[in-house]
PDB file of C-alpha atoms in Angstrom:
ATOM      1  CA  MET A 650     -84.177 -48.771 -79.310  1.00 76.00           C
ATOM      2  CA  ASN A 651     -82.423 -48.522 -82.677  1.00 90.00           C
ATOM      3  CA  ASP A 652     -82.296 -51.541 -84.983  1.00 92.00           C
ATOM      4  CA  VAL A 653     -78.563 -52.168 -84.546  1.00 93.00           C
ATOM      5  CA  VAL A 654     -78.832 -52.247 -80.759  1.00 95.00           C
ATOM      6  CA  ALA A 655     -81.931 -54.450 -80.964  1.00 94.00           C
ATOM      7  CA  ALA A 656     -80.134 -56.938 -83.223  1.00 94.00           C
ATOM      8  CA  PHE A 657     -77.083 -56.996 -80.939  1.00 95.00           C
ATOM      9  CA  ASN A 658     -79.249 -57.656 -77.877  1.00 95.00           C
ATOM     10  CA  GLU A 659     -81.097 -60.413 -79.715  1.00 94.00           C
ATOM     11  CA  TYR A 660     -78.037 -62.291 -80.929  1.00 94.00           C
ATOM     12  CA  PHE A 661     -75.092 -61.515 -78.674  1.00 96.00           C
ATOM     13  CA  GLU A 662     -73.870 -61.120 -75.124  1.00 97.00           C
ATOM     14  CA  ILE A 663     -70.476 -59.817 -74.012  1.00 98.00           C
ATOM     15  CA  ILE A 664     -68.909 -62.043 -71.357  1.00 98.00           C
ATOM     16  CA  HIS A 665     -66.193 -60.400 -69.287  1.00 98.00           C
ATOM     17  CA  VAL A 666     -63.614 -63.024 -68.409  1.00 98.00           C
ATOM     18  CA  ASP A 667     -63.281 -63.075 -64.632  1.00 97.00           C
ATOM     19  CA  SER A 668     -62.540 -66.693 -63.782  1.00 98.00           C
ATOM     20  CA  PRO A 669     -59.947 -69.361 -64.668  1.00 97.00           C
ATOM     21  CA  GLU A 670     -62.692 -71.376 -66.370  1.00 98.00           C
ATOM     22  CA  LEU A 671     -63.646 -68.528 -68.698  1.00 98.00           C
ATOM     23  CA  LEU A 672     -59.993 -67.819 -69.418  1.00 98.00           C
ATOM     24  CA  ARG A 673     -59.554 -71.430 -70.523  1.00 98.00           C
ATOM     25  CA  ASP A 674     -62.537 -70.921 -72.841  1.00 98.00           C
ATOM     26  CA  VAL A 675     -60.700 -67.927 -74.324  1.00 98.00           C
ATOM     27  CA  PHE A 676     -57.560 -69.983 -74.927  1.00 98.00           C
ATOM     28  CA  ARG A 677     -59.566 -72.827 -76.480  1.00 98.00           C
ATOM     29  CA  LEU A 678     -61.389 -70.450 -78.822  1.00 97.00           C
ATOM     30  CA  ARG A 679     -58.119 -68.814 -79.873  1.00 97.00           C
ATOM     31  CA  TYR A 680     -56.676 -72.274 -80.554  1.00 97.00           C
ATOM     32  CA  GLN A 681     -59.705 -73.103 -82.706  1.00 96.00           C
ATOM     33  CA  VAL A 682     -59.490 -69.941 -84.801  1.00 95.00           C
ATOM     34  CA  LEU A 683     -55.719 -69.541 -85.049  1.00 95.00           C
ATOM     35  CA  CYS A 684     -54.516 -73.136 -85.105  1.00 95.00           C
ATOM     36  CA  ILE A 685     -57.405 -75.192 -86.504  1.00 95.00           C
ATOM     37  CA  GLU A 686     -58.994 -72.639 -88.823  1.00 92.00           C
ATOM     38  CA  GLN A 687     -55.490 -71.244 -89.492  1.00 88.00           C
ATOM     39  CA  ARG A 688     -56.728 -67.662 -89.723  1.00 83.00           C
ATOM     40  CA  LEU A 689     -53.172 -66.284 -89.445  1.00 87.00           C
ATOM     41  CA  PRO A 690     -49.785 -67.808 -90.314  1.00 89.00           C
ATOM     42  CA  GLY A 691     -47.418 -68.741 -87.528  1.00 90.00           C
ATOM     43  CA  PHE A 692     -49.751 -70.747 -85.279  1.00 93.00           C
ATOM     44  CA  ASP A 693     -48.763 -74.353 -85.886  1.00 93.00           C
ATOM     45  CA  VAL A 694     -51.111 -76.767 -84.152  1.00 93.00           C
ATOM     46  CA  SER A 695     -48.168 -78.917 -83.035  1.00 92.00           C
ATOM     47  CA  CYS A 696     -46.942 -76.063 -80.809  1.00 93.00           C
ATOM     48  CA  TYR A 697     -50.111 -76.182 -78.707  1.00 94.00           C
ATOM     49  CA  PRO A 698     -50.524 -79.804 -77.542  1.00 94.00           C
ATOM     50  CA  GLU A 699     -52.928 -78.793 -74.756  1.00 95.00           C
ATOM     51  CA  GLY A 700     -55.353 -77.223 -77.232  1.00 96.00           C
ATOM     52  CA  TYR A 701     -54.842 -73.715 -75.759  1.00 97.00           C
ATOM     53  CA  GLU A 702     -53.352 -70.665 -77.500  1.00 97.00           C
ATOM     54  CA  ARG A 703     -51.864 -68.308 -74.940  1.00 97.00           C
ATOM     55  CA  ASP A 704     -48.784 -66.192 -74.273  1.00 95.00           C
ATOM     56  CA  SER A 705     -47.111 -64.190 -71.499  1.00 93.00           C
ATOM     57  CA  TYR A 706     -49.138 -61.049 -72.246  1.00 95.00           C
ATOM     58  CA  ASP A 707     -52.292 -62.799 -71.053  1.00 97.00           C
ATOM     59  CA  ASP A 708     -51.055 -62.294 -67.491  1.00 93.00           C
ATOM     60  CA  HIS A 709     -51.716 -58.551 -67.712  1.00 95.00           C
ATOM     61  CA  SER A 710     -54.597 -58.474 -70.185  1.00 98.00           C
ATOM     62  CA  SER A 711     -58.345 -58.014 -69.996  1.00 98.00           C
ATOM     63  CA  HIS A 712     -60.398 -60.502 -72.018  1.00 98.00           C
ATOM     64  CA  ILE A 713     -63.913 -60.801 -73.381  1.00 98.00           C
ATOM     65  CA  LEU A 714     -65.868 -63.597 -75.012  1.00 98.00           C
ATOM     66  CA  LEU A 715     -68.662 -63.009 -77.496  1.00 98.00           C
ATOM     67  CA  GLN A 716     -71.522 -65.405 -76.820  1.00 97.00           C
ATOM     68  CA  HIS A 717     -74.249 -66.254 -79.309  1.00 95.00           C
ATOM     69  CA  ARG A 718     -77.413 -66.081 -77.221  1.00 94.00           C
ATOM     70  CA  SER A 719     -79.634 -68.757 -78.734  1.00 91.00           C
ATOM     71  CA  SER A 720     -76.948 -71.458 -78.998  1.00 93.00           C
ATOM     72  CA  GLY A 721     -74.836 -70.442 -76.006  1.00 95.00           C
ATOM     73  CA  ASP A 722     -71.700 -70.868 -78.147  1.00 95.00           C
ATOM     74  CA  TYR A 723     -68.692 -68.591 -77.812  1.00 97.00           C
ATOM     75  CA  VAL A 724     -68.195 -67.143 -81.284  1.00 96.00           C
ATOM     76  CA  GLY A 725     -65.566 -64.440 -80.753  1.00 97.00           C
ATOM     77  CA  THR A 726     -62.981 -63.064 -78.389  1.00 98.00           C
ATOM     78  CA  ALA A 727     -60.647 -60.092 -77.919  1.00 98.00           C
ATOM     79  CA  ARG A 728     -58.143 -58.911 -75.371  1.00 98.00           C
ATOM     80  CA  LEU A 729     -56.676 -55.629 -74.233  1.00 98.00           C
ATOM     81  CA  ILE A 730     -53.025 -55.947 -73.329  1.00 98.00           C
ATOM     82  CA  LEU A 731     -52.794 -53.511 -70.425  1.00 97.00           C
ATOM     83  CA  PRO A 732     -49.734 -51.644 -69.164  1.00 94.00           C
ATOM     84  CA  ASP A 733     -47.574 -53.972 -67.109  1.00 92.00           C
ATOM     85  CA  PRO A 734     -48.474 -53.281 -63.458  1.00 89.00           C
ATOM     86  CA  VAL A 735     -44.817 -53.629 -62.435  1.00 88.00           C
ATOM     87  CA  ASN A 736     -43.313 -51.629 -65.295  1.00 86.00           C
ATOM     88  CA  ALA A 737     -45.667 -49.260 -67.124  1.00 76.00           C
ATOM     89  CA  GLU A 738     -42.914 -48.465 -69.646  1.00 80.00           C
ATOM     90  CA  LYS A 739     -42.632 -52.090 -70.765  1.00 86.00           C
ATOM     91  CA  PRO A 740     -43.035 -52.263 -74.567  1.00 93.00           C
ATOM     92  CA  PHE A 741     -46.235 -53.633 -76.048  1.00 96.00           C
ATOM     93  CA  PRO A 742     -45.932 -56.419 -78.660  1.00 96.00           C
ATOM     94  CA  ILE A 743     -46.626 -53.857 -81.410  1.00 97.00           C
ATOM     95  CA  GLU A 744     -43.461 -51.997 -80.390  1.00 96.00           C
ATOM     96  CA  GLN A 745     -41.351 -55.132 -80.664  1.00 95.00           C
ATOM     97  CA  HIS A 746     -42.657 -56.437 -83.988  1.00 96.00           C
ATOM     98  CA  THR A 747     -43.360 -53.303 -86.055  1.00 97.00           C
ATOM     99  CA  ARG A 748     -41.675 -49.970 -86.727  1.00 97.00           C
ATOM    100  CA  PHE A 749     -43.259 -46.626 -85.850  1.00 98.00           C
ATOM    101  CA  ASP A 750     -42.841 -43.647 -88.165  1.00 98.00           C
ATOM    102  CA  PRO A 751     -41.876 -40.587 -86.050  1.00 97.00           C
ATOM    103  CA  ALA A 752     -43.664 -38.400 -88.575  1.00 97.00           C
ATOM    104  CA  LEU A 753     -46.915 -40.189 -87.699  1.00 97.00           C
ATOM    105  CA  ILE A 754     -46.614 -40.639 -83.929  1.00 97.00           C
ATOM    106  CA  ASP A 755     -44.712 -39.087 -81.050  1.00 96.00           C
ATOM    107  CA  VAL A 756     -44.072 -42.119 -78.878  1.00 92.00           C
ATOM    108  CA  ASP A 757     -42.900 -39.957 -75.966  1.00 92.00           C
ATOM    109  CA  ALA A 758     -46.282 -38.211 -75.891  1.00 93.00           C
ATOM    110  CA  LEU A 759     -48.205 -41.488 -75.625  1.00 92.00           C
ATOM    111  CA  PRO A 760     -50.124 -41.673 -72.308  1.00 93.00           C
ATOM    112  CA  ARG A 761     -48.778 -45.106 -71.487  1.00 91.00           C
ATOM    113  CA  ARG A 762     -50.773 -45.674 -68.312  1.00 91.00           C
ATOM    114  CA  ASN A 763     -53.934 -45.043 -70.340  1.00 94.00           C
ATOM    115  CA  THR A 764     -52.854 -47.018 -73.395  1.00 96.00           C
ATOM    116  CA  ALA A 765     -53.530 -50.662 -74.258  1.00 97.00           C
ATOM    117  CA  GLU A 766     -53.010 -52.902 -77.251  1.00 98.00           C
ATOM    118  CA  ILE A 767     -55.995 -54.601 -78.881  1.00 98.00           C
ATOM    119  CA  SER A 768     -54.984 -58.155 -79.651  1.00 97.00           C
ATOM    120  CA  ARG A 769     -56.425 -61.567 -80.566  1.00 97.00           C
ATOM    121  CA  LEU A 770     -59.519 -59.942 -82.105  1.00 96.00           C
ATOM    122  CA  LEU A 771     -61.134 -63.095 -83.474  1.00 96.00           C
ATOM    123  CA  ILE A 772     -64.478 -64.250 -84.865  1.00 95.00           C
ATOM    124  CA  VAL A 773     -65.153 -67.924 -85.618  1.00 94.00           C
ATOM    125  CA  ARG A 774     -65.345 -68.675 -89.324  1.00 88.00           C
ATOM    126  CA  ARG A 775     -68.992 -69.664 -89.409  1.00 79.00           C
ATOM    127  CA  LEU A 776     -70.049 -66.247 -88.133  1.00 72.00           C
ATOM    128  CA  ARG A 777     -67.992 -64.391 -90.744  1.00 58.00           C
ATOM    129  CA  GLN A 778     -69.587 -66.151 -93.700  1.00 51.00           C
ATOM    130  CA  ARG A 779     -72.740 -65.398 -95.639  1.00 44.00           C
ATOM    131  CA  ARG A 780     -75.628 -67.751 -96.273  1.00 40.00           C
ATOM    132  CA  GLY A 781     -74.598 -70.688 -98.407  1.00 42.00           C
ATOM    133  CA  ASP A 782     -71.078 -70.762 -96.984  1.00 41.00           C
ATOM    134  CA  SER A 783     -72.051 -72.615 -93.832  1.00 41.00           C
ATOM    135  CA  GLU A 784     -74.947 -74.501 -92.312  1.00 39.00           C
ATOM    136  CA  LYS A 785     -74.168 -73.454 -88.742  1.00 42.00           C
ATOM    137  CA  LYS A 786     -77.125 -72.005 -86.901  1.00 45.00           C
ATOM    138  CA  PRO A 787     -75.533 -68.774 -85.586  1.00 41.00           C
ATOM    139  CA  GLN A 788     -74.611 -67.599 -89.088  1.00 47.00           C
ATOM    140  CA  ARG A 789     -78.021 -68.352 -90.613  1.00 48.00           C
ATOM    141  CA  GLU A 790     -79.841 -66.325 -87.989  1.00 51.00           C
ATOM    142  CA  LEU A 791     -77.739 -63.218 -88.551  1.00 52.00           C
ATOM    143  CA  VAL A 792     -78.743 -62.708 -92.186  1.00 45.00           C
ATOM    144  CA  GLU A 793     -81.889 -62.198 -94.218  1.00 47.00           C
ATOM    145  CA  GLY A 794     -81.200 -63.146 -97.817  1.00 45.00           C
ATOM    146  CA  ASN A 795     -77.748 -61.706 -98.474  1.00 44.00           C
ATOM    147  CA  LYS A 796     -78.078 -58.815 -96.022  1.00 51.00           C
ATOM    148  CA  ARG A 797     -76.935 -58.994 -92.437  1.00 58.00           C
ATOM    149  CA  ARG A 798     -79.459 -57.988 -89.812  1.00 76.00           C
ATOM    150  CA  PHE A 799     -76.498 -57.018 -87.647  1.00 85.00           C
ATOM    151  CA  PRO A 800     -73.966 -54.999 -89.695  1.00 86.00           C
ATOM    152  CA  HIS A 801     -70.867 -57.069 -88.874  1.00 88.00           C
ATOM    153  CA  PRO A 802     -69.888 -59.292 -85.935  1.00 91.00           C
ATOM    154  CA  ILE A 803     -66.722 -57.243 -85.458  1.00 93.00           C
ATOM    155  CA  LEU A 804     -68.978 -54.474 -84.102  1.00 95.00           C
ATOM    156  CA  ALA A 805     -70.104 -56.799 -81.337  1.00 96.00           C
ATOM    157  CA  LEU A 806     -66.490 -57.201 -80.214  1.00 97.00           C
ATOM    158  CA  VAL A 807     -66.033 -53.424 -80.316  1.00 97.00           C
ATOM    159  CA  VAL A 808     -68.820 -53.174 -77.729  1.00 97.00           C
ATOM    160  CA  GLY A 809     -66.727 -55.318 -75.378  1.00 98.00           C
ATOM    161  CA  ILE A 810     -63.504 -53.457 -76.157  1.00 98.00           C
ATOM    162  CA  ILE A 811     -65.103 -50.132 -75.228  1.00 98.00           C
ATOM    163  CA  GLN A 812     -66.409 -51.661 -71.989  1.00 97.00           C
ATOM    164  CA  MET A 813     -62.956 -53.007 -71.092  1.00 98.00           C
ATOM    165  CA  SER A 814     -61.382 -49.652 -71.929  1.00 97.00           C
ATOM    166  CA  ALA A 815     -63.776 -47.866 -69.588  1.00 96.00           C
ATOM    167  CA  GLN A 816     -63.113 -50.356 -66.810  1.00 95.00           C
ATOM    168  CA  HIS A 817     -59.342 -49.939 -67.050  1.00 96.00           C
ATOM    169  CA  ASN A 818     -59.116 -46.194 -67.721  1.00 95.00           C
ATOM    170  CA  ILE A 819     -57.865 -46.721 -71.286  1.00 96.00           C
ATOM    171  CA  THR A 820     -58.171 -43.807 -73.714  1.00 97.00           C
ATOM    172  CA  HIS A 821     -55.758 -44.889 -76.480  1.00 97.00           C
ATOM    173  CA  CYS A 822     -55.504 -48.267 -78.202  1.00 98.00           C
ATOM    174  CA  LEU A 823     -52.706 -49.652 -80.344  1.00 98.00           C
ATOM    175  CA  SER A 824     -53.246 -52.521 -82.741  1.00 98.00           C
ATOM    176  CA  VAL A 825     -51.422 -54.453 -85.460  1.00 97.00           C
ATOM    177  CA  MET A 826     -53.906 -55.132 -88.239  1.00 96.00           C
ATOM    178  CA  ASP A 827     -54.301 -56.204 -91.809  1.00 95.00           C
ATOM    179  CA  PRO A 828     -55.151 -52.914 -93.572  1.00 96.00           C
ATOM    180  CA  SER A 829     -58.296 -54.572 -94.937  1.00 95.00           C
ATOM    181  CA  LEU A 830     -59.653 -54.821 -91.385  1.00 94.00           C
ATOM    182  CA  ASN A 831     -59.115 -51.111 -90.876  1.00 96.00           C
ATOM    183  CA  ARG A 832     -60.979 -50.442 -94.132  1.00 95.00           C
ATOM    184  CA  LEU A 833     -63.821 -52.643 -92.894  1.00 94.00           C
ATOM    185  CA  LEU A 834     -64.065 -50.545 -89.709  1.00 95.00           C
ATOM    186  CA  ALA A 835     -64.042 -47.209 -91.557  1.00 95.00           C
ATOM    187  CA  PRO A 836     -67.750 -47.018 -92.541  1.00 93.00           C
ATOM    188  CA  TYR A 837     -68.691 -47.286 -88.851  1.00 94.00           C
ATOM    189  CA  GLY A 838     -66.314 -44.488 -87.822  1.00 95.00           C
ATOM    190  CA  LEU A 839     -63.967 -46.959 -86.113  1.00 96.00           C
ATOM    191  CA  GLN A 840     -60.935 -46.597 -88.357  1.00 95.00           C
ATOM    192  CA  PHE A 841     -57.497 -46.404 -86.746  1.00 98.00           C
ATOM    193  CA  ASP A 842     -54.641 -44.077 -87.723  1.00 98.00           C
ATOM    194  CA  ALA A 843     -51.638 -45.750 -89.334  1.00 98.00           C
ATOM    195  CA  ILE A 844     -48.391 -45.087 -87.469  1.00 98.00           C
ATOM    196  CA  GLY A 845     -45.894 -47.113 -89.458  1.00 98.00           C
ATOM    197  CA  PRO A 846     -45.239 -49.225 -92.563  1.00 98.00           C
ATOM    198  CA  LEU A 847     -46.325 -52.774 -93.241  1.00 97.00           C
ATOM    199  CA  ALA A 848     -44.449 -55.437 -91.299  1.00 96.00           C
ATOM    200  CA  ASP A 849     -44.316 -59.216 -91.605  1.00 94.00           C
ATOM    201  CA  TYR A 850     -46.000 -60.151 -88.338  1.00 94.00           C
ATOM    202  CA  HIS A 851     -48.340 -63.112 -88.794  1.00 92.00           C
ATOM    203  CA  GLY A 852     -48.658 -61.942 -92.373  1.00 91.00           C
ATOM    204  CA  PRO A 853     -48.444 -58.391 -93.773  1.00 95.00           C
ATOM    205  CA  ARG A 854     -49.831 -56.134 -91.082  1.00 96.00           C
ATOM    206  CA  ARG A 855     -49.498 -52.496 -90.113  1.00 98.00           C
ATOM    207  CA  PRO A 856     -49.301 -50.687 -86.752  1.00 98.00           C
ATOM    208  CA  TYR A 857     -52.205 -48.411 -85.872  1.00 98.00           C
ATOM    209  CA  ILE A 858     -53.447 -46.232 -83.019  1.00 98.00           C
ATOM    210  CA  ILE A 859     -56.814 -44.789 -82.091  1.00 98.00           C
ATOM    211  CA  ASP A 860     -57.798 -42.082 -79.628  1.00 97.00           C
ATOM    212  CA  LEU A 861     -60.998 -43.567 -78.214  1.00 97.00           C
ATOM    213  CA  ILE A 862     -62.399 -40.286 -76.906  1.00 96.00           C
ATOM    214  CA  LYS A 863     -62.004 -38.549 -80.270  1.00 96.00           C
ATOM    215  CA  MET A 864     -63.461 -41.604 -81.984  1.00 97.00           C
ATOM    216  CA  LEU A 865     -66.580 -41.520 -79.812  1.00 96.00           C
ATOM    217  CA  GLU A 866     -66.981 -37.789 -80.363  1.00 95.00           C
ATOM    218  CA  THR A 867     -66.907 -38.280 -84.129  1.00 96.00           C
ATOM    219  CA  ILE A 868     -69.266 -41.246 -84.108  1.00 96.00           C
ATOM    220  CA  TYR A 869     -71.698 -39.351 -81.874  1.00 96.00           C
ATOM    221  CA  VAL A 870     -72.015 -36.713 -84.577  1.00 96.00           C
ATOM    222  CA  ASN A 871     -71.834 -38.885 -87.704  1.00 96.00           C
ATOM    223  CA  ASN A 872     -73.264 -42.309 -86.829  1.00 95.00           C
ATOM    224  CA  SER A 873     -75.657 -42.192 -83.909  1.00 95.00           C
ATOM    225  CA  GLU A 874     -76.765 -45.846 -84.222  1.00 95.00           C
ATOM    226  CA  VAL A 875     -73.202 -47.129 -83.827  1.00 96.00           C
ATOM    227  CA  TRP A 876     -72.542 -44.655 -80.984  1.00 97.00           C
ATOM    228  CA  GLU A 877     -75.649 -45.870 -79.152  1.00 97.00           C
ATOM    229  CA  LEU A 878     -74.525 -49.466 -79.635  1.00 97.00           C
ATOM    230  CA  ILE A 879     -70.936 -49.190 -78.420  1.00 97.00           C
ATOM    231  CA  THR A 880     -71.713 -46.832 -75.522  1.00 96.00           C
ATOM    232  CA  ASN A 881     -75.065 -48.369 -74.526  1.00 95.00           C
ATOM    233  CA  TYR A 882     -76.805 -45.028 -75.117  1.00 95.00           C
ATOM    234  CA  GLY A 883     -74.075 -43.128 -73.313  1.00 94.00           C
ATOM    235  CA  SER A 884     -73.836 -45.363 -70.246  1.00 94.00           C
ATOM    236  CA  VAL A 885     -70.255 -46.366 -71.072  1.00 94.00           C
ATOM    237  CA  ARG A 886     -68.118 -43.228 -70.877  1.00 91.00           C
ATOM    238  CA  LEU A 887     -64.538 -42.556 -71.806  1.00 86.00           C
ATOM    239  CA  GLY A 888     -63.910 -39.057 -70.507  1.00 59.00           C
ATOM    240  CA  PRO A 889     -65.223 -35.600 -71.386  1.00 49.00           C
ATOM    241  CA  LEU A 890     -66.459 -34.796 -74.852  1.00 45.00           C
ATOM    242  CA  LYS A 891     -64.724 -31.798 -76.371  1.00 45.00           C
ATOM    243  CA  HIS A 892     -67.801 -30.318 -77.985  1.00 42.00           C
ATOM    244  CA  THR A 893     -71.154 -29.393 -76.507  1.00 34.00           C
ATOM    245  CA  CYS A 894     -73.754 -32.109 -76.860  1.00 40.00           C
ATOM    246  CA  GLU A 895     -76.457 -33.816 -74.881  1.00 40.00           C
ATOM    247  CA  ILE A 896     -74.132 -36.183 -73.022  1.00 38.00           C
ATOM    248  CA  SER A 897     -70.945 -35.236 -71.250  1.00 38.00           C
ATOM    249  CA  SER A 898     -68.776 -36.868 -68.637  1.00 39.00           C
ATOM    250  CA  LEU A 899     -66.089 -35.810 -66.194  1.00 31.00           C
ATOM    251  CA  GLU A 900     -64.924 -39.312 -65.360  1.00 38.00           C
ATOM    252  CA  ILE A 901     -64.341 -42.671 -66.950  1.00 35.00           C
ATOM    253  CA  SER A 902     -67.033 -45.065 -65.843  1.00 40.00           C
ATOM    254  CA  ILE A 903     -69.115 -47.970 -66.988  1.00 37.00           C
ATOM    255  CA  ALA A 904     -72.693 -48.789 -66.120  1.00 38.00           C
ATOM    256  CA  ARG A 905     -73.144 -52.154 -64.492  1.00 34.00           C
ATOM    257  CA  LEU A 906     -75.923 -53.909 -66.363  1.00 37.00           C
TER     258      LEU A 906
END
């Protein structure tokens, strides 16, 4: 077992949200990060008197929670906004709040039934900070000195996003991100392709897309530790690889652990 996988298994567990109770935990965590911690502009606490942050897209989304094993706390969450089951051509939020550059993307060629939007990708503040910034137990355990034992908690959420994508036959993901987040993902081979200019959408953010199959092919070649982490040593599969290698797949599947 490589060190990155070992650290993930020691500290984290991906919880797939499959009950109303877990979904309420998602909404509470989003309220904490977006409204209380005020991670992004535009989420005024007074607009959420119930202490939940939610919207209409949650009705056709897949959700995960990131659980810190030793404390049992939920420390992160993400959702995939899936194609609307009634109208697969219904625009995603990214299409309503940003502008696509036709020189960068052919929208008509987008496989909409196999496309989702990554949204509400959130990590609680205490897990994002280095030693000295917080006295919370989860953060202290993840670092030795000033070096993280696990590269970055965002990678733990990527594990869950790949699992959700496999479960729902998703091969392409859209996302509206701060460009700094995309730069953070780049060293792990997880960078998205920009498809439009900056827009004012909860702050200056840019529309991006990623072909998950091509991403996994590239990571398999260039960063085996990250590939082993996000695919669970090849158990989570997102279609056939286009080059010859030790693992190949003819279907989208996910191993039940």
